[in-house]
JSON list of C-alpha atoms and ligand atoms in Angstrom, two decimals:
[
{"chain": "A", "resi": 1, "resn": "UNK", "atom": "CA", "xyz": [8.11, 34.32, -77.17]},
{"chain": "A", "resi": 2, "resn": "UNK", "atom": "CA", "xyz": [7.48, 37.96, -76.78]},
{"chain": "A", "resi": 3, "resn": "UNK", "atom": "CA", "xyz": [4.83, 38.98, -74.25]},
{"chain": "A", "resi": 4, "resn": "UNK", "atom": "CA", "xyz": [2.81, 41.97, -75.13]},
{"chain": "A", "resi": 5, "resn": "UNK", "atom": "CA", "xyz": [2.69, 44.62, -72.38]},
{"chain": "A", "resi": 6, "resn": "UNK", "atom": "CA", "xyz": [-0.68, 45.95, -73.49]},
{"chain": "A", "resi": 7, "resn": "UNK", "atom": "CA", "xyz": [-2.57, 42.77, -72.59]},
{"chain": "A", "resi": 8, "resn": "UNK", "atom": "CA", "xyz": [-6.26, 43.38, -71.66]},
{"chain": "A", "resi": 9, "resn": "UNK", "atom": "CA", "xyz": [-7.90, 41.75, -68.55]},
{"chain": "A", "resi": 10, "resn": "UNK", "atom": "CA", "xyz": [-11.59, 40.91, -68.26]},
{"chain": "A", "resi": 11, "resn": "UNK", "atom": "CA", "xyz": [-11.83, 42.24, -64.69]},
{"chain": "A", "resi": 12, "resn": "UNK", "atom": "CA", "xyz": [-9.96, 45.01, -63.05]},
{"chain": "A", "resi": 13, "resn": "UNK", "atom": "CA", "xyz": [-8.19, 44.26, -59.78]},
{"chain": "A", "resi": 14, "resn": "UNK", "atom": "CA", "xyz": [-10.74, 46.28, -57.77]},
{"chain": "A", "resi": 15, "resn": "UNK", "atom": "CA", "xyz": [-13.58, 44.24, -59.26]},
{"chain": "A", "resi": 16, "resn": "UNK", "atom": "CA", "xyz": [-11.79, 41.05, -58.33]},
{"chain": "A", "resi": 17, "resn": "UNK", "atom": "CA", "xyz": [-11.37, 42.26, -54.73]},
{"chain": "A", "resi": 18, "resn": "UNK", "atom": "CA", "xyz": [-15.05, 43.14, -54.56]},
{"chain": "A", "resi": 19, "resn": "UNK", "atom": "CA", "xyz": [-16.11, 39.72, -55.84]},
{"chain": "A", "resi": 20, "resn": "UNK", "atom": "CA", "xyz": [-13.85, 37.98, -53.37]},
{"chain": "A", "resi": 21, "resn": "UNK", "atom": "CA", "xyz": [-15.25, 40.10, -50.52]},
{"chain": "A", "resi": 22, "resn": "UNK", "atom": "CA", "xyz": [-18.82, 39.23, -51.49]},
{"chain": "A", "resi": 23, "resn": "UNK", "atom": "CA", "xyz": [-17.98, 35.54, -51.58]},
{"chain": "A", "resi": 24, "resn": "UNK", "atom": "CA", "xyz": [-16.51, 35.68, -48.09]},
{"chain": "A", "resi": 25, "resn": "UNK", "atom": "CA", "xyz": [-19.56, 37.52, -46.76]},
{"chain": "A", "resi": 26, "resn": "UNK", "atom": "CA", "xyz": [-21.85, 34.88, -48.27]},
{"chain": "A", "resi": 27, "resn": "UNK", "atom": "CA", "xyz": [-19.90, 32.08, -46.60]},
{"chain": "A", "resi": 28, "resn": "UNK", "atom": "CA", "xyz": [-20.00, 33.95, -43.29]},
{"chain": "A", "resi": 29, "resn": "UNK", "atom": "CA", "xyz": [-23.74, 34.52, -43.56]},
{"chain": "A", "resi": 30, "resn": "UNK", "atom": "CA", "xyz": [-24.35, 30.83, -44.18]},
{"chain": "A", "resi": 31, "resn": "UNK", "atom": "CA", "xyz": [-22.05, 29.63, -41.37]},
{"chain": "A", "resi": 32, "resn": "UNK", "atom": "CA", "xyz": [-23.69, 27.83, -38.43]},
{"chain": "A", "resi": 33, "resn": "UNK", "atom": "CA", "xyz": [-23.74, 29.12, -34.89]},
{"chain": "A", "resi": 34, "resn": "UNK", "atom": "CA", "xyz": [-21.00, 27.65, -32.72]},
{"chain": "A", "resi": 35, "resn": "UNK", "atom": "CA", "xyz": [-22.29, 24.52, -31.03]},
{"chain": "A", "resi": 36, "resn": "UNK", "atom": "CA", "xyz": [-22.36, 25.17, -27.25]},
{"chain": "A", "resi": 37, "resn": "UNK", "atom": "CA", "xyz": [-20.18, 22.92, -25.04]},
{"chain": "A", "resi": 38, "resn": "UNK", "atom": "CA", "xyz": [-22.58, 20.30, -23.61]},
{"chain": "A", "resi": 39, "resn": "UNK", "atom": "CA", "xyz": [-20.36, 19.90, -20.50]},
{"chain": "A", "resi": 40, "resn": "UNK", "atom": "CA", "xyz": [-20.09, 23.60, -19.65]},
{"chain": "A", "resi": 41, "resn": "UNK", "atom": "CA", "xyz": [-22.44, 23.16, -16.65]},
{"chain": "A", "resi": 42, "resn": "UNK", "atom": "CA", "xyz": [-19.95, 20.73, -15.13]},
{"chain": "A", "resi": 43, "resn": "UNK", "atom": "CA", "xyz": [-17.42, 23.48, -14.36]},
{"chain": "A", "resi": 44, "resn": "UNK", "atom": "CA", "xyz": [-19.90, 25.26, -12.12]},
{"chain": "A", "resi": 45, "resn": "UNK", "atom": "CA", "xyz": [-21.03, 22.01, -10.47]},
{"chain": "A", "resi": 46, "resn": "UNK", "atom": "CA", "xyz": [-17.45, 20.99, -9.73]},
{"chain": "A", "resi": 47, "resn": "UNK", "atom": "CA", "xyz": [-16.75, 24.37, -8.13]},
{"chain": "A", "resi": 48, "resn": "UNK", "atom": "CA", "xyz": [-19.86, 24.09, -5.95]},
{"chain": "A", "resi": 49, "resn": "UNK", "atom": "CA", "xyz": [-19.79, 20.42, -4.97]},
{"chain": "A", "resi": 50, "resn": "UNK", "atom": "CA", "xyz": [-16.27, 19.02, -5.09]},
{"chain": "A", "resi": 51, "resn": "UNK", "atom": "CA", "xyz": [-13.52, 19.89, -2.63]},
{"chain": "A", "resi": 52, "resn": "UNK", "atom": "CA", "xyz": [-10.10, 18.49, -3.37]},
{"chain": "A", "resi": 53, "resn": "UNK", "atom": "CA", "xyz": [-7.79, 17.63, -0.50]},
{"chain": "A", "resi": 54, "resn": "UNK", "atom": "CA", "xyz": [-5.27, 15.01, 0.55]},
{"chain": "A", "resi": 55, "resn": "UNK", "atom": "CA", "xyz": [-6.16, 11.94, 2.61]},
{"chain": "A", "resi": 56, "resn": "UNK", "atom": "CA", "xyz": [-3.71, 13.14, 5.26]},
{"chain": "A", "resi": 57, "resn": "UNK", "atom": "CA", "xyz": [-5.44, 16.53, 5.54]},
{"chain": "A", "resi": 58, "resn": "UNK", "atom": "CA", "xyz": [-8.85, 14.91, 6.05]},
{"chain": "A", "resi": 59, "resn": "UNK", "atom": "CA", "xyz": [-7.57, 12.36, 8.57]},
{"chain": "A", "resi": 60, "resn": "UNK", "atom": "CA", "xyz": [-5.58, 14.98, 10.48]},
{"chain": "A", "resi": 61, "resn": "UNK", "atom": "CA", "xyz": [-8.58, 17.31, 10.58]},
{"chain": "A", "resi": 62, "resn": "UNK", "atom": "CA", "xyz": [-10.76, 14.54, 12.03]},
{"chain": "A", "resi": 63, "resn": "UNK", "atom": "CA", "xyz": [-8.14, 13.42, 14.53]},
{"chain": "A", "resi": 64, "resn": "UNK", "atom": "CA", "xyz": [-7.15, 16.81, 15.84]},
{"chain": "A", "resi": 65, "resn": "UNK", "atom": "CA", "xyz": [-10.82, 17.77, 16.21]},
{"chain": "A", "resi": 66, "resn": "UNK", "atom": "CA", "xyz": [-11.78, 14.76, 18.31]},
{"chain": "A", "resi": 67, "resn": "UNK", "atom": "CA", "xyz": [-8.97, 14.01, 20.73]},
{"chain": "A", "resi": 68, "resn": "UNK", "atom": "CA", "xyz": [-10.13, 11.61, 23.43]},
{"chain": "A", "resi": 69, "resn": "UNK", "atom": "CA", "xyz": [-8.13, 11.68, 26.63]},
{"chain": "A", "resi": 70, "resn": "UNK", "atom": "CA", "xyz": [-7.35, 8.63, 28.71]},
{"chain": "A", "resi": 71, "resn": "UNK", "atom": "CA", "xyz": [-7.66, 9.14, 32.45]},
{"chain": "A", "resi": 72, "resn": "UNK", "atom": "CA", "xyz": [-4.13, 9.26, 33.88]},
{"chain": "A", "resi": 73, "resn": "UNK", "atom": "CA", "xyz": [-3.91, 11.86, 36.63]},
{"chain": "A", "resi": 74, "resn": "UNK", "atom": "CA", "xyz": [-1.55, 10.69, 39.38]},
{"chain": "A", "resi": 75, "resn": "UNK", "atom": "CA", "xyz": [-1.15, 13.98, 41.31]},
{"chain": "A", "resi": 76, "resn": "UNK", "atom": "CA", "xyz": [-2.17, 17.58, 41.96]},
{"chain": "A", "resi": 77, "resn": "UNK", "atom": "CA", "xyz": [-1.96, 18.95, 38.36]},
{"chain": "A", "resi": 78, "resn": "UNK", "atom": "CA", "xyz": [-5.14, 16.96, 37.82]},
{"chain": "A", "resi": 79, "resn": "UNK", "atom": "CA", "xyz": [-7.18, 19.70, 39.52]},
{"chain": "A", "resi": 80, "resn": "UNK", "atom": "CA", "xyz": [-6.20, 22.22, 36.85]},
{"chain": "A", "resi": 81, "resn": "UNK", "atom": "CA", "xyz": [-7.08, 19.68, 34.21]},
{"chain": "A", "resi": 82, "resn": "UNK", "atom": "CA", "xyz": [-10.50, 19.26, 35.84]},
{"chain": "A", "resi": 83, "resn": "UNK", "atom": "CA", "xyz": [-10.91, 23.06, 35.81]},
{"chain": "A", "resi": 84, "resn": "UNK", "atom": "CA", "xyz": [-10.02, 23.11, 32.11]},
{"chain": "A", "resi": 85, "resn": "UNK", "atom": "CA", "xyz": [-12.78, 20.58, 31.47]},
{"chain": "A", "resi": 86, "resn": "UNK", "atom": "CA", "xyz": [-15.34, 22.62, 33.43]},
{"chain": "A", "resi": 87, "resn": "UNK", "atom": "CA", "xyz": [-17.77, 25.22, 32.05]},
{"chain": "A", "resi": 88, "resn": "UNK", "atom": "CA", "xyz": [-15.51, 28.23, 32.67]},
{"chain": "A", "resi": 89, "resn": "UNK", "atom": "CA", "xyz": [-12.65, 27.14, 30.44]},
{"chain": "A", "resi": 90, "resn": "UNK", "atom": "CA", "xyz": [-14.70, 24.63, 28.45]},
{"chain": "A", "resi": 91, "resn": "UNK", "atom": "CA", "xyz": [-12.05, 22.53, 26.77]},
{"chain": "A", "resi": 92, "resn": "UNK", "atom": "CA", "xyz": [-14.80, 20.74, 24.84]},
{"chain": "A", "resi": 93, "resn": "UNK", "atom": "CA", "xyz": [-14.67, 23.67, 22.41]},
{"chain": "A", "resi": 94, "resn": "UNK", "atom": "CA", "xyz": [-11.71, 21.80, 20.91]},
{"chain": "A", "resi": 95, "resn": "UNK", "atom": "CA", "xyz": [-13.45, 18.44, 20.61]},
{"chain": "A", "resi": 96, "resn": "UNK", "atom": "CA", "xyz": [-11.87, 17.17, 23.82]},
{"chain": "A", "resi": 97, "resn": "UNK", "atom": "CA", "xyz": [-14.74, 16.74, 26.20]},
{"chain": "A", "resi": 98, "resn": "UNK", "atom": "CA", "xyz": [-14.66, 12.97, 26.23]},
{"chain": "A", "resi": 99, "resn": "UNK", "atom": "CA", "xyz": [-12.54, 11.34, 28.92]},
{"chain": "A", "resi": 100, "resn": "UNK", "atom": "CA", "xyz": [-12.04, 7.64, 28.48]},
{"chain": "A", "resi": 101, "resn": "UNK", "atom": "CA", "xyz": [-11.44, 5.18, 31.30]},
{"chain": "A", "resi": 102, "resn": "UNK", "atom": "CA", "xyz": [-10.29, 2.63, 28.73]},
{"chain": "A", "resi": 103, "resn": "UNK", "atom": "CA", "xyz": [-7.00, 3.37, 26.95]},
{"chain": "A", "resi": 104, "resn": "UNK", "atom": "CA", "xyz": [-8.26, 1.35, 23.98]},
{"chain": "A", "resi": 105, "resn": "UNK", "atom": "CA", "xyz": [-10.78, 4.11, 23.26]},
{"chain": "A", "resi": 106, "resn": "UNK", "atom": "CA", "xyz": [-8.34, 7.02, 23.69]},
{"chain": "A", "resi": 107, "resn": "UNK", "atom": "CA", "xyz": [-5.70, 8.65, 21.53]},
{"chain": "A", "resi": 108, "resn": "UNK", "atom": "CA", "xyz": [-4.33, 11.27, 23.94]},
{"chain": "A", "resi": 109, "resn": "UNK", "atom": "CA", "xyz": [-2.65, 10.96, 27.31]},
{"chain": "A", "resi": 110, "resn": "UNK", "atom": "CA", "xyz": [-2.36, 14.09, 29.44]},
{"chain": "A", "resi": 111, "resn": "UNK", "atom": "CA", "xyz": [0.07, 13.22, 32.18]},
{"chain": "A", "resi": 112, "resn": "UNK", "atom": "CA", "xyz": [-1.11, 15.50, 34.96]},
{"chain": "A", "resi": 113, "resn": "UNK", "atom": "CA", "xyz": [1.05, 14.83, 37.98]},
{"chain": "A", "resi": 114, "resn": "UNK", "atom": "CA", "xyz": [4.13, 13.39, 39.63]},
{"chain": "A", "resi": 115, "resn": "UNK", "atom": "CA", "xyz": [5.06, 9.90, 38.51]},
{"chain": "A", "resi": 116, "resn": "UNK", "atom": "CA", "xyz": [6.74, 7.44, 40.84]},
{"chain": "A", "resi": 117, "resn": "UNK", "atom": "CA", "xyz": [8.82, 4.52, 39.64]},
{"chain": "A", "resi": 118, "resn": "UNK", "atom": "CA", "xyz": [6.30, 2.23, 41.26]},
{"chain": "A", "resi": 119, "resn": "UNK", "atom": "CA", "xyz": [3.56, 3.65, 39.00]},
{"chain": "A", "resi": 120, "resn": "UNK", "atom": "CA", "xyz": [5.77, 3.85, 35.90]},
{"chain": "A", "resi": 121, "resn": "UNK", "atom": "CA", "xyz": [5.05, 0.31, 34.60]},
{"chain": "A", "resi": 122, "resn": "UNK", "atom": "CA", "xyz": [1.32, 0.95, 34.95]},
{"chain": "A", "resi": 123, "resn": "UNK", "atom": "CA", "xyz": [1.46, 4.22, 33.00]},
{"chain": "A", "resi": 124, "resn": "UNK", "atom": "CA", "xyz": [3.62, 2.61, 30.34]},
{"chain": "A", "resi": 125, "resn": "UNK", "atom": "CA", "xyz": [1.15, -0.24, 30.06]},
{"chain": "A", "resi": 126, "resn": "UNK", "atom": "CA", "xyz": [-1.77, 2.19, 29.70]},
{"chain": "A", "resi": 127, "resn": "UNK", "atom": "CA", "xyz": [0.16, 4.01, 26.94]},
{"chain": "A", "resi": 128, "resn": "UNK", "atom": "CA", "xyz": [0.90, 0.73, 25.16]},
{"chain": "A", "resi": 129, "resn": "UNK", "atom": "CA", "xyz": [-2.78, -0.19, 25.22]},
{"chain": "A", "resi": 130, "resn": "UNK", "atom": "CA", "xyz": [-3.74, 2.99, 23.35]},
{"chain": "A", "resi": 131, "resn": "UNK", "atom": "CA", "xyz": [-4.16, 2.42, 19.59]},
{"chain": "A", "resi": 132, "resn": "UNK", "atom": "CA", "xyz": [-2.07, 4.31, 17.01]},
{"chain": "A", "resi": 133, "resn": "UNK", "atom": "CA", "xyz": [-1.94, 7.15, 16.25]},
{"chain": "A", "resi": 134, "resn": "UNK", "atom": "CA", "xyz": [-1.61, 8.50, 19.79]},
{"chain": "A", "resi": 135, "resn": "UNK", "atom": "CA", "xyz": [-0.12, 11.54, 21.47]},
{"chain": "A", "resi": 136, "resn": "UNK", "atom": "CA", "xyz": [1.10, 12.61, 24.91]},
{"chain": "A", "resi": 137, "resn": "UNK", "atom": "CA", "xyz": [1.01, 16.00, 26.63]},
{"chain": "A", "resi": 138, "resn": "UNK", "atom": "CA", "xyz": [3.28, 16.32, 29.67]},
{"chain": "A", "resi": 139, "resn": "UNK", "atom": "CA", "xyz": [1.41, 18.68, 31.98]},
{"chain": "A", "resi": 140, "resn": "UNK", "atom": "CA", "xyz": [3.33, 20.39, 34.77]},
{"chain": "A", "resi": 141, "resn": "UNK", "atom": "CA", "xyz": [6.88, 20.51, 36.09]},
{"chain": "A", "resi": 142, "resn": "UNK", "atom": "CA", "xyz": [6.65, 17.02, 37.59]},
{"chain": "A", "resi": 143, "resn": "UNK", "atom": "CA", "xyz": [5.54, 15.49, 34.29]},
{"chain": "A", "resi": 144, "resn": "UNK", "atom": "CA", "xyz": [8.28, 17.34, 32.40]},
{"chain": "A", "resi": 145, "resn": "UNK", "atom": "CA", "xyz": [11.24, 16.75, 34.70]},
{"chain": "A", "resi": 146, "resn": "UNK", "atom": "CA", "xyz": [10.13, 15.48, 38.10]},
{"chain": "A", "resi": 147, "resn": "UNK", "atom": "CA", "xyz": [9.63, 19.05, 39.33]},
{"chain": "A", "resi": 148, "resn": "UNK", "atom": "CA", "xyz": [10.34, 19.72, 42.98]},
{"chain": "A", "resi": 149, "resn": "UNK", "atom": "CA", "xyz": [10.57, 15.96, 43.59]},
{"chain": "A", "resi": 150, "resn": "UNK", "atom": "CA", "xyz": [13.18, 15.43, 40.90]},
{"chain": "A", "resi": 151, "resn": "UNK", "atom": "CA", "xyz": [15.94, 14.39, 43.29]},
{"chain": "A", "resi": 152, "resn": "UNK", "atom": "CA", "xyz": [13.72, 11.96, 45.15]},
{"chain": "A", "resi": 153, "resn": "UNK", "atom": "CA", "xyz": [14.79, 8.34, 44.79]},
{"chain": "A", "resi": 154, "resn": "UNK", "atom": "CA", "xyz": [11.29, 7.17, 43.82]},
{"chain": "A", "resi": 155, "resn": "UNK", "atom": "CA", "xyz": [10.22, 9.89, 41.35]},
{"chain": "A", "resi": 156, "resn": "UNK", "atom": "CA", "xyz": [10.57, 9.51, 37.58]},
{"chain": "A", "resi": 157, "resn": "UNK", "atom": "CA", "xyz": [12.37, 12.66, 36.29]},
{"chain": "A", "resi": 158, "resn": "UNK", "atom": "CA", "xyz": [9.93, 13.22, 33.44]},
{"chain": "A", "resi": 159, "resn": "UNK", "atom": "CA", "xyz": [7.42, 11.03, 31.62]},
{"chain": "A", "resi": 160, "resn": "UNK", "atom": "CA", "xyz": [9.64, 11.13, 28.55]},
{"chain": "A", "resi": 161, "resn": "UNK", "atom": "CA", "xyz": [11.90, 8.64, 30.34]},
{"chain": "A", "resi": 162, "resn": "UNK", "atom": "CA", "xyz": [9.27, 5.95, 29.80]},
{"chain": "A", "resi": 163, "resn": "UNK", "atom": "CA", "xyz": [7.00, 7.13, 26.94]},
{"chain": "A", "resi": 164, "resn": "UNK", "atom": "CA", "xyz": [7.38, 9.60, 24.01]},
{"chain": "A", "resi": 165, "resn": "UNK", "atom": "CA", "xyz": [6.03, 13.09, 24.77]},
{"chain": "A", "resi": 166, "resn": "UNK", "atom": "CA", "xyz": [4.71, 15.40, 22.04]},
{"chain": "A", "resi": 167, "resn": "UNK", "atom": "CA", "xyz": [3.99, 18.65, 23.92]},
{"chain": "A", "resi": 168, "resn": "UNK", "atom": "CA", "xyz": [5.29, 20.03, 27.23]},
{"chain": "A", "resi": 169, "resn": "UNK", "atom": "CA", "xyz": [3.13, 22.40, 29.30]},
{"chain": "A", "resi": 170, "resn": "UNK", "atom": "CA", "xyz": [5.26, 24.00, 32.05]},
{"chain": "A", "resi": 171, "resn": "UNK", "atom": "CA", "xyz": [3.99, 25.28, 35.41]},
{"chain": "A", "resi": 172, "resn": "UNK", "atom": "CA", "xyz": [3.41, 24.04, 38.95]},
{"chain": "A", "resi": 173, "resn": "UNK", "atom": "CA", "xyz": [0.61, 23.58, 38.25]},
{"chain": "A", "resi": 174, "resn": "UNK", "atom": "CA", "xyz": [-0.03, 25.02, 34.77]},
{"chain": "A", "resi": 175, "resn": "UNK", "atom": "CA", "xyz": [-3.21, 27.08, 34.57]},
{"chain": "A", "resi": 176, "resn": "UNK", "atom": "CA", "xyz": [-6.10, 25.76, 32.45]},
{"chain": "A", "resi": 177, "resn": "UNK", "atom": "CA", "xyz": [-5.31, 28.38, 29.79]},
{"chain": "A", "resi": 178, "resn": "UNK", "atom": "CA", "xyz": [-1.78, 26.95, 29.52]},
{"chain": "A", "resi": 179, "resn": "UNK", "atom": "CA", "xyz": [-3.15, 23.45, 29.10]},
{"chain": "A", "resi": 180, "resn": "UNK", "atom": "CA", "xyz": [-5.56, 24.64, 26.41]},
{"chain": "A", "resi": 181, "resn": "UNK", "atom": "CA", "xyz": [-2.64, 26.35, 24.66]},
{"chain": "A", "resi": 182, "resn": "UNK", "atom": "CA", "xyz": [-0.76, 23.04, 24.86]},
{"chain": "A", "resi": 183, "resn": "UNK", "atom": "CA", "xyz": [-3.71, 21.25, 23.29]},
{"chain": "A", "resi": 184, "resn": "UNK", "atom": "CA", "xyz": [-3.84, 23.80, 20.47]},
{"chain": "A", "resi": 185, "resn": "UNK", "atom": "CA", "xyz": [-0.11, 23.31, 19.93]},
{"chain": "A", "resi": 186, "resn": "UNK", "atom": "CA", "xyz": [-0.67, 19.58, 19.68]},
{"chain": "A", "resi": 187, "resn": "UNK", "atom": "CA", "xyz": [-3.49, 20.13, 17.19]},
{"chain": "A", "resi": 188, "resn": "UNK", "atom": "CA", "xyz": [-1.15, 22.19, 15.00]},
{"chain": "A", "resi": 189, "resn": "UNK", "atom": "CA", "xyz": [1.40, 19.39, 15.22]},
{"chain": "A", "resi": 190, "resn": "UNK", "atom": "CA", "xyz": [-1.19, 16.77, 14.24]},
{"chain": "A", "resi": 191, "resn": "UNK", "atom": "CA", "xyz": [-2.24, 18.91, 11.26]},
{"chain": "A", "resi": 192, "resn": "UNK", "atom": "CA", "xyz": [1.28, 18.55, 9.83]},
{"chain": "A", "resi": 193, "resn": "UNK", "atom": "CA", "xyz": [1.60, 14.78, 10.32]},
{"chain": "A", "resi": 194, "resn": "UNK", "atom": "CA", "xyz": [1.81, 12.30, 7.46]},
{"chain": "A", "resi": 195, "resn": "UNK", "atom": "CA", "xyz": [-0.46, 9.60, 8.80]},
{"chain": "A", "resi": 196, "resn": "UNK", "atom": "CA", "xyz": [-0.49, 7.38, 5.74]},
{"chain": "A", "resi": 197, "resn": "UNK", "atom": "CA", "xyz": [3.27, 7.40, 5.17]},
{"chain": "A", "resi": 198, "resn": "UNK", "atom": "CA", "xyz": [4.27, 7.23, 8.83]},
{"chain": "A", "resi": 199, "resn": "UNK", "atom": "CA", "xyz": [1.75, 4.68, 10.08]},
{"chain": "A", "resi": 200, "resn": "UNK", "atom": "CA", "xyz": [3.63, 1.53, 8.98]},
{"chain": "A", "resi": 201, "resn": "UNK", "atom": "CA", "xyz": [6.78, 2.93, 10.62]},
{"chain": "A", "resi": 202, "resn": "UNK", "atom": "CA", "xyz": [4.88, 3.66, 13.84]},
{"chain": "A", "resi": 203, "resn": "UNK", "atom": "CA", "xyz": [3.34, 0.20, 13.81]},
{"chain": "A", "resi": 204, "resn": "UNK", "atom": "CA", "xyz": [6.76, -1.35, 13.24]},
{"chain": "A", "resi": 205, "resn": "UNK", "atom": "CA", "xyz": [8.16, 0.61, 16.18]},
{"chain": "A", "resi": 206, "resn": "UNK", "atom": "CA", "xyz": [5.07, -0.63, 17.90]},
{"chain": "A", "resi": 207, "resn": "UNK", "atom": "CA", "xyz": [4.38, -0.78, 21.53]},
{"chain": "A", "resi": 208, "resn": "UNK", "atom": "CA", "xyz": [7.87, -1.71, 22.58]},
{"chain": "B", "resi": 1, "resn": "SF4", "atom": "S1", "xyz": [3.86, 20.23, 38.88]},
{"chain": "B", "resi": 1, "resn": "SF4", "atom": "FE1", "xyz": [3.23, 21.07, 40.87]},
{"chain": "B", "resi": 1, "resn": "SF4", "atom": "S2", "xyz": [1.00, 20.91, 40.85]},
{"chain": "B", "resi": 1, "resn": "SF4", "atom": "FE2", "xyz": [1.75, 19.57, 39.22]},
{"chain": "B", "resi": 1, "resn": "SF4", "atom": "S3", "xyz": [1.94, 17.56, 40.13]},
{"chain": "B", "resi": 1, "resn": "SF4", "atom": "FE3", "xyz": [3.93, 18.57, 40.36]},
{"chain": "B", "resi": 1, "resn": "SF4", "atom": "S4", "xyz": [3.86, 19.53, 42.39]},
{"chain": "B", "resi": 1, "resn": "SF4", "atom": "FE4", "xyz": [1.74, 19.04, 41.80]}
]
């Protein structure tokens, strides 16, 4: 069939465009406002009231901020420890003001002094009575290696021969500032520990 090229249209193309544009504008004018998100306020509340962290981070923060020291001062380094506890150096700034006579209420042992083999079983027993997790700071040359008494037949050449030591503070005796630095070092170490994962292993190792 032959199609005539002079076919007439009812509307011109510009009229059609105009009509279409008007239709779109009508639909737009009748469209509803976007419904606001009913939970939008939650975002702000979460930011203000919820802090996300790991269980380890919270436990480590609490533990490193409240180290309780068991009394175990067999020799002269103890006097520098006492000075560190006094008002001038004020070790309680680090949550360490509480000294415990009972090892069952302590989680830190600061070994301030020379240790003899005769006293070694007692110190080891005190350490074993401390609950997990627990830490040890070896304070002074005698605690680290036996110091000037190292070659003596009755001196233990370092507390690490009988119990695990976490931080060593050298000196004869170390000044209170050095001890405080040692405590801060221990706190940094505690902050990196994995209490939850490591606890069963520590308990298995136990108080051997
Ligand atoms: S390191 Fe020095 S001050 Fe400390 S217990 Fe030994 S001898 Fe005494």
